[in-house]
Tab-separated table of C-alpha atoms (C1' of nucleotides) in Angstrom:
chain	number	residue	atom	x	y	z
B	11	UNK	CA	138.590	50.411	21.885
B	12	UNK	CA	138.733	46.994	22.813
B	13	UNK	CA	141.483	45.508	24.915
B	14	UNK	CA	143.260	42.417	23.964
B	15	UNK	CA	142.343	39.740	26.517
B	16	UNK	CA	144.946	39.594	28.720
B	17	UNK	CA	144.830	35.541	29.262
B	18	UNK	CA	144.428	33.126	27.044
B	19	UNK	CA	140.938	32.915	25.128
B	20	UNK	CA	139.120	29.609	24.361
B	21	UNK	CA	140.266	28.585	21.887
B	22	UNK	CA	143.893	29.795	22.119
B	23	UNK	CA	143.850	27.975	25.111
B	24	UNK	CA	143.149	24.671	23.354
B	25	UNK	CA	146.032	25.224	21.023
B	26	UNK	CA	148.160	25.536	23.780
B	27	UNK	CA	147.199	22.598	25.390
B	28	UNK	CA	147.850	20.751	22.878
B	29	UNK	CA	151.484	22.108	22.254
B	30	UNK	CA	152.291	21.993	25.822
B	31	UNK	CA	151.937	18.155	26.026
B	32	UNK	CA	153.323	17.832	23.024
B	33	UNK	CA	156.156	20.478	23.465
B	34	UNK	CA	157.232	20.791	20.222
B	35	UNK	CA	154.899	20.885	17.107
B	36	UNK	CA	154.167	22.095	13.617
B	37	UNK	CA	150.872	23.643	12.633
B	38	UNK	CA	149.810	20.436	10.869
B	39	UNK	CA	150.181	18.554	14.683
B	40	UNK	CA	148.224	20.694	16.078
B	41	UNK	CA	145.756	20.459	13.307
B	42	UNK	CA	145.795	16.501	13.387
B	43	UNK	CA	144.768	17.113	16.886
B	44	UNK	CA	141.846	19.484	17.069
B	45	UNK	CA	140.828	17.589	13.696
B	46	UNK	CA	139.865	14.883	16.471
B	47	UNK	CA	137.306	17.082	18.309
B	48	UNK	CA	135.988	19.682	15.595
B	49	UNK	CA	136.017	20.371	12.171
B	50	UNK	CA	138.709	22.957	11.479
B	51	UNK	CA	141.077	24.645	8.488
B	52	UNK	CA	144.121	24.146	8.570
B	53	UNK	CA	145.040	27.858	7.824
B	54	UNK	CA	142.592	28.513	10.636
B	55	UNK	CA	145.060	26.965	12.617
B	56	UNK	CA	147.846	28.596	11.218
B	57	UNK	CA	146.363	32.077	11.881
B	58	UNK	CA	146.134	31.087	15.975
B	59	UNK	CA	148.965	29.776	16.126
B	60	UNK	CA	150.821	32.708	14.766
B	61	UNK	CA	148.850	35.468	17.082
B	62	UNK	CA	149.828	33.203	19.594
B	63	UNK	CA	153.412	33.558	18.253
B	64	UNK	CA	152.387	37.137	18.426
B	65	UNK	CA	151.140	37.378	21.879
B	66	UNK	CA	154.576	35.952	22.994
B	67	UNK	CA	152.821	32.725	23.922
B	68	UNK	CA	154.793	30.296	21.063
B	69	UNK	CA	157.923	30.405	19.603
B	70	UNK	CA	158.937	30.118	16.247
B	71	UNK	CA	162.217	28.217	14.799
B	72	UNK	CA	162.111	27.393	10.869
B	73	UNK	CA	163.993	23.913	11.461
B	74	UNK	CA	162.955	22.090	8.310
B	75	UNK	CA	160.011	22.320	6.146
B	76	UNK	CA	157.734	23.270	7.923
B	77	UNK	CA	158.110	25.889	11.384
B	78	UNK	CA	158.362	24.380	14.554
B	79	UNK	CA	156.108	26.121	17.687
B	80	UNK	CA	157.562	25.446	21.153
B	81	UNK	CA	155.710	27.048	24.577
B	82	UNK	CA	157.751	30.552	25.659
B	83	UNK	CA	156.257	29.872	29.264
B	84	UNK	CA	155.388	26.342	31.181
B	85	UNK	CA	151.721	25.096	31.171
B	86	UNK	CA	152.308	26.055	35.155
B	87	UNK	CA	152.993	29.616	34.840
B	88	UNK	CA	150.202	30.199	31.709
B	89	UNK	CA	147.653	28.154	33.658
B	90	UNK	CA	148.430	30.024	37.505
B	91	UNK	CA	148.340	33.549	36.128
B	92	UNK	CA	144.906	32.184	34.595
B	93	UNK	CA	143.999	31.270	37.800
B	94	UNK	CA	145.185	34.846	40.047
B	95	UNK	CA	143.270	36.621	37.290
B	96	UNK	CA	139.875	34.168	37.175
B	97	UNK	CA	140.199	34.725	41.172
B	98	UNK	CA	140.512	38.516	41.196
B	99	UNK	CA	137.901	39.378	38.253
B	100	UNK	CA	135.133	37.184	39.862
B	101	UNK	CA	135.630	36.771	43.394
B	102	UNK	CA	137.977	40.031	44.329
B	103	UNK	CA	140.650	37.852	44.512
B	104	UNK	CA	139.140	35.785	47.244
B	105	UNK	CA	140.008	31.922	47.352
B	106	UNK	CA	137.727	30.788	50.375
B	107	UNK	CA	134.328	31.642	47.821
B	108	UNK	CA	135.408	29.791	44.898
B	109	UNK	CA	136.490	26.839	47.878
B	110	UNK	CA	132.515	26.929	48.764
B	111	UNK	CA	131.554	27.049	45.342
B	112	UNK	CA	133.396	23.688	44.360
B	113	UNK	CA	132.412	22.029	47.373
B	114	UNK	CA	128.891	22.839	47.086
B	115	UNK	CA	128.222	22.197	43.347
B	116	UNK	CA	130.232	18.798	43.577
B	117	UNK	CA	133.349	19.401	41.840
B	118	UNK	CA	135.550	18.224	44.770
B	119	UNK	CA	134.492	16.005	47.620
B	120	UNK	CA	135.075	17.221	51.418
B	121	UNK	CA	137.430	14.003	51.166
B	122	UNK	CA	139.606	15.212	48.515
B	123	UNK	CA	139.678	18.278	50.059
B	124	UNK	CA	140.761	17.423	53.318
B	125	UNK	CA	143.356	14.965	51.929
B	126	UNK	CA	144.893	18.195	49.772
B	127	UNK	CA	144.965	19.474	52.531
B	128	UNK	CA	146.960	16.994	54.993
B	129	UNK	CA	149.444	16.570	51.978
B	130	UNK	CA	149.847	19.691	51.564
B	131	UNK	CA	150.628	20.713	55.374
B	132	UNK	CA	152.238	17.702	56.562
B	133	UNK	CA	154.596	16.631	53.708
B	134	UNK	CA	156.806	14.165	55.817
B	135	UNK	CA	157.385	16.338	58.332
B	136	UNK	CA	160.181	18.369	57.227
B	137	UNK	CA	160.511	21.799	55.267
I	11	UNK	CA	132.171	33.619	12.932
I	12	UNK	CA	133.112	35.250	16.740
I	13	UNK	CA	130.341	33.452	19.258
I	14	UNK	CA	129.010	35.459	21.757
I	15	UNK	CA	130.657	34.328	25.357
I	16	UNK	CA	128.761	32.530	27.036
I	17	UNK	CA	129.567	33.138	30.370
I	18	UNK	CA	130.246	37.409	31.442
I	19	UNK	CA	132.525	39.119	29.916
I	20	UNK	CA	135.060	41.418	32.444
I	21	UNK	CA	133.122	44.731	32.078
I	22	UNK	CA	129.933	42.852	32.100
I	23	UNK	CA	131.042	40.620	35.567
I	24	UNK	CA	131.527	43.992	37.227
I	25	UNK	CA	127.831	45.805	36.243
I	26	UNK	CA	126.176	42.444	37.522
I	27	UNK	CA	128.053	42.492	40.554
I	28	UNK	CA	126.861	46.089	41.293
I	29	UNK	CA	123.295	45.209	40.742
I	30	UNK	CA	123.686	42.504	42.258
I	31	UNK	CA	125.190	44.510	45.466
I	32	UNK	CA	122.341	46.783	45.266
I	33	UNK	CA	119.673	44.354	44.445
I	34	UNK	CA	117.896	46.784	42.020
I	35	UNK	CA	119.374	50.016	40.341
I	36	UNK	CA	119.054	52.592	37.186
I	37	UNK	CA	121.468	52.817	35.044
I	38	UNK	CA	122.580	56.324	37.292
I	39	UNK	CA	123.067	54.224	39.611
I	40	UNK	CA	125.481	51.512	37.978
I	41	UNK	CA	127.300	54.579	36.717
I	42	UNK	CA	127.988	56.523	40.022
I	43	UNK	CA	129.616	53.356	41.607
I	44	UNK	CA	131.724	52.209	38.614
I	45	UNK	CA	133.013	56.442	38.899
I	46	UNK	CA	134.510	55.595	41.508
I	47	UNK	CA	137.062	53.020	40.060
I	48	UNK	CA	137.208	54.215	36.640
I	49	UNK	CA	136.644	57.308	33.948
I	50	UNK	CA	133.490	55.870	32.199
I	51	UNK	CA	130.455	57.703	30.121
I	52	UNK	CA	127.332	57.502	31.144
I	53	UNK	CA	125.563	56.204	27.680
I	54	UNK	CA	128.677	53.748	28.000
I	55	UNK	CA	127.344	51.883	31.116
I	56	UNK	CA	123.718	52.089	29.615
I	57	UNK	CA	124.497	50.068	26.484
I	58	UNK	CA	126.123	47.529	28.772
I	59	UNK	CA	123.586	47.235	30.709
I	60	UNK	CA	120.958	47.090	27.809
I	61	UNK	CA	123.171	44.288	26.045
I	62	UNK	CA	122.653	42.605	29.256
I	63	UNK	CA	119.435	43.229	29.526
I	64	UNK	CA	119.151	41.386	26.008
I	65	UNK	CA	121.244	38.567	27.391
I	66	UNK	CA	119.066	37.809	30.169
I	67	UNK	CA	121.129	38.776	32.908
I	68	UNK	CA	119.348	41.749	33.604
I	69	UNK	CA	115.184	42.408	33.968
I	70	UNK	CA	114.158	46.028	33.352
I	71	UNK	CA	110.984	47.579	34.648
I	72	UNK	CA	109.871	51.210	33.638
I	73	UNK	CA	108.636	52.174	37.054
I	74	UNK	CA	109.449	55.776	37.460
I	75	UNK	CA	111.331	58.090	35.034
I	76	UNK	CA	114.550	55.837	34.789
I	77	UNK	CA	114.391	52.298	34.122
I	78	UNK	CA	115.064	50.317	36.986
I	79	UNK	CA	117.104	46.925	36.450
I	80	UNK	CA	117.084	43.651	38.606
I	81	UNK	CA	119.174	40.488	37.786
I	82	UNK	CA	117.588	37.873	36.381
I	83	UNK	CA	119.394	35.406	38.182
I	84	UNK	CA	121.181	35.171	41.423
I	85	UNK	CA	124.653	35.677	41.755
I	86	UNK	CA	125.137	32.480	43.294
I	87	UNK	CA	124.025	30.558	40.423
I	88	UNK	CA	125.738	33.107	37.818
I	89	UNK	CA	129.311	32.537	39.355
I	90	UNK	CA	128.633	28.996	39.899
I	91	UNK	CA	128.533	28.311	35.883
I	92	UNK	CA	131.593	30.740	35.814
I	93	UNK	CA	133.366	28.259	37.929
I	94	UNK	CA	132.161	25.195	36.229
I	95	UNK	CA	132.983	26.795	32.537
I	96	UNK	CA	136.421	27.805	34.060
I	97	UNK	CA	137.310	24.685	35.495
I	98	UNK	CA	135.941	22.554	32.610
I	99	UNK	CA	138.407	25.075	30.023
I	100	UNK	CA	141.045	25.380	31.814
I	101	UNK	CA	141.158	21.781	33.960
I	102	UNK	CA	138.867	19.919	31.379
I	103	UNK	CA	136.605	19.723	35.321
I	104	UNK	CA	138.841	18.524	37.459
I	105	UNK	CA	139.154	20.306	40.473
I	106	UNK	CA	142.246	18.919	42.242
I	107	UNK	CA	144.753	20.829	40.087
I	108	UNK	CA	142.811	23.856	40.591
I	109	UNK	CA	143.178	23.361	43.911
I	110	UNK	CA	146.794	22.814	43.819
I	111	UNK	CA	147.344	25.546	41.958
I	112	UNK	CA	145.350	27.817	44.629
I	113	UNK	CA	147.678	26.475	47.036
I	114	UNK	CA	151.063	26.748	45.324
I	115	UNK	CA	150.345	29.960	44.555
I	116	UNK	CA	149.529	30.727	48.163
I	117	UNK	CA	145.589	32.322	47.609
I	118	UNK	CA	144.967	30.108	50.409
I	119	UNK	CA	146.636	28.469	53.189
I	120	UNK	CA	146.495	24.303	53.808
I	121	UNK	CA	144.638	25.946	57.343
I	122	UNK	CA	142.059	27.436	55.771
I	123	UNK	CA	141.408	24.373	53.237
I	124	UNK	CA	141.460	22.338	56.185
I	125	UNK	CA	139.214	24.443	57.906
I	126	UNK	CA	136.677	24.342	54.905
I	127	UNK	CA	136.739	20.340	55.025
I	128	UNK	CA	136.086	20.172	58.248
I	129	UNK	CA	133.199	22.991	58.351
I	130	UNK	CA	132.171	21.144	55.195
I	131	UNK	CA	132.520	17.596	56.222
I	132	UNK	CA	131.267	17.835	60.083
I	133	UNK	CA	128.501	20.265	59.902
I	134	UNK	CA	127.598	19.379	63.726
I	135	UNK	CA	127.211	15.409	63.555
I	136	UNK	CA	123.986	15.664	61.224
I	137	UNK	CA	122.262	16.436	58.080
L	5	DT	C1'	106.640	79.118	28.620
L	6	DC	C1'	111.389	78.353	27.999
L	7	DT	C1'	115.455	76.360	29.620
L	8	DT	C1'	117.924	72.808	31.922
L	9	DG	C1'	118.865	68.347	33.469
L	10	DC	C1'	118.407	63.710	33.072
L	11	DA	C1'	116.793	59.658	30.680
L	12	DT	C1'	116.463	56.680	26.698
L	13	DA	C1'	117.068	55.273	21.834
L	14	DC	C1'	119.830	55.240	18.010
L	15	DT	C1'	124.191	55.535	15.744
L	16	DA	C1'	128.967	54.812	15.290
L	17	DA	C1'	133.812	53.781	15.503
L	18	DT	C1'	137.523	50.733	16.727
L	19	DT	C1'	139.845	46.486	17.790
L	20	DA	C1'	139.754	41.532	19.066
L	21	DA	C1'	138.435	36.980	17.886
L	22	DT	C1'	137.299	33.451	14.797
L	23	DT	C1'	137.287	31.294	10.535
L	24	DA	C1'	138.988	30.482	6.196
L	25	DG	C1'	140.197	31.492	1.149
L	26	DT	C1'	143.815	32.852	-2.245
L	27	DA	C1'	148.501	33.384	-3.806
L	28	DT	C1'	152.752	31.517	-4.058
L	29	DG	C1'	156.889	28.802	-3.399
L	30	DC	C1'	159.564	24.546	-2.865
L	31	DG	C1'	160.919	19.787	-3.015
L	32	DG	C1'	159.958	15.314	-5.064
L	33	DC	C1'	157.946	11.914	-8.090
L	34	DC	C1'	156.328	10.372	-12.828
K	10	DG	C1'	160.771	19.262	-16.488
K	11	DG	C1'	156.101	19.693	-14.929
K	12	DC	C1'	152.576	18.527	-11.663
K	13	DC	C1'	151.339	17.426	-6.626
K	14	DG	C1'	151.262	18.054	-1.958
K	15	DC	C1'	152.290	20.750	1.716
K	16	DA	C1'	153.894	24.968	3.799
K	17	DT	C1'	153.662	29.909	4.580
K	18	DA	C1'	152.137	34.712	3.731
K	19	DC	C1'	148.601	37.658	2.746
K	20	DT	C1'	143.846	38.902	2.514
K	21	DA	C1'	139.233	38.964	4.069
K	22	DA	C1'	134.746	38.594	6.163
K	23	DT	C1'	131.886	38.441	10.204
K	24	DT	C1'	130.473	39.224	14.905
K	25	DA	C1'	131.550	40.470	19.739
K	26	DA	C1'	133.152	43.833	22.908
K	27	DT	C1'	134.014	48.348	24.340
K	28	DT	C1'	133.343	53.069	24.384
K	29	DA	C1'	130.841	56.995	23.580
K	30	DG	C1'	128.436	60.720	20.730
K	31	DT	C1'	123.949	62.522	18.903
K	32	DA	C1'	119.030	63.024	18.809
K	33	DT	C1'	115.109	63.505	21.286
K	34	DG	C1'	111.723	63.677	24.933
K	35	DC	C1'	109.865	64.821	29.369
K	36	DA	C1'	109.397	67.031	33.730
K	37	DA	C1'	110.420	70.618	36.802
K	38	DG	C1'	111.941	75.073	37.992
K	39	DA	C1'	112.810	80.175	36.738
DNA sequence: TCTTGCATACTAATTAATTAGTATGCGGCC
DNA sequence: GGCCGCATACTAATTAATTAGTATGCAAGA
């Protein structure tokens, strides 16, 4: 049988987006806001939302009328285990390819690289 | 309706990265090295690899009794729009919080990124 | 030649993912 | 009070993904 995906899928990704930077909202926000970039139900919405709920990815509180989602886990957390399990499934867990790879098809520049990397390993000096 | 991913799927991402290993292999082949990770049926690995076939990420050739298969495209290309598709869902393409991510998370040290800018950014004084 | 092994083609079953319609209830406004 | 708008719950349809069984054929060895 098919496994559930163990990260976030396209489009439950875009949900979550949108309730992370808005940190609280009802269906109908989230709606309003994919409304902007594709036409979309509403109890389309509602469905995603609550396998999110489901997965453990939303939380649920009926405060008035309508329910209120909040994120379980920080946009952080989600979006880093995304990024271990992107890493391992296509490059064996390997950082240095991926490096290469966004270097050489222009995502980052050397500069922006190299600066990363100064801030990174000389942050003032201490700790 | 579900649309068909457009980049590999996880079972898929590991056939093409056998062929891709071996340059040109039956579906025998594919089988006895994915054995060695996993329980899988033979007829399993062979509709895989005909779906991918159908895809376009895999060229078959009847040349002797089994088919042989060949990707269709380099890996290097492959994982490149695997990066880009990533970073553009999951970043919206920027690559700087990738990066910091890769870094917080320790998959690679600010030596090794500074190593990569400088490989990258001083490739001997020319061209 | 008959059996055996391996190969392919076809069939099939299950669950996830995506999208949305229908049923129904509740709180206001006319 | 009854209708309207909005909300949720339930139902449903379709395709992808994953896994594998069955049917069938061919070639080689006993």
């Amino acid at each position: 049988m098919r496994p559930r995906s163990i990260t976030l899928t396209g489009n439950e990704l875009e949900i979550m987006k949108i309730v992370w930077r808005l940190e609280r909202a009802t269906v109908r926000d989230v709606y309003e806001e994919l409304l902007k970039e594709r036409k979309i139900a509403y109890t389309t919405v509602m469905t995603m939302m609550k396998v999110l709920e489901q997965k453990g990815h939303l939380k649920r509180s009926a405060e008035d009328k309508a329910h209120v989602y909040q994120p379980s886990e920080s946009r952080l957390k989600v979006v880093g285990s995304m990024v271990t399990e992107f890493l391992n499934r296509v490059f064996d867990g390997s950082a240095a390819p991926l490096l290469a790879h966004l270097v050489d098809q222009k995502h980052i520049t050397r500069e922006e690289l190299a600066q990363i990397a100064k801030v990174r390993s000389e942050p003032t000096g201490k700790k």
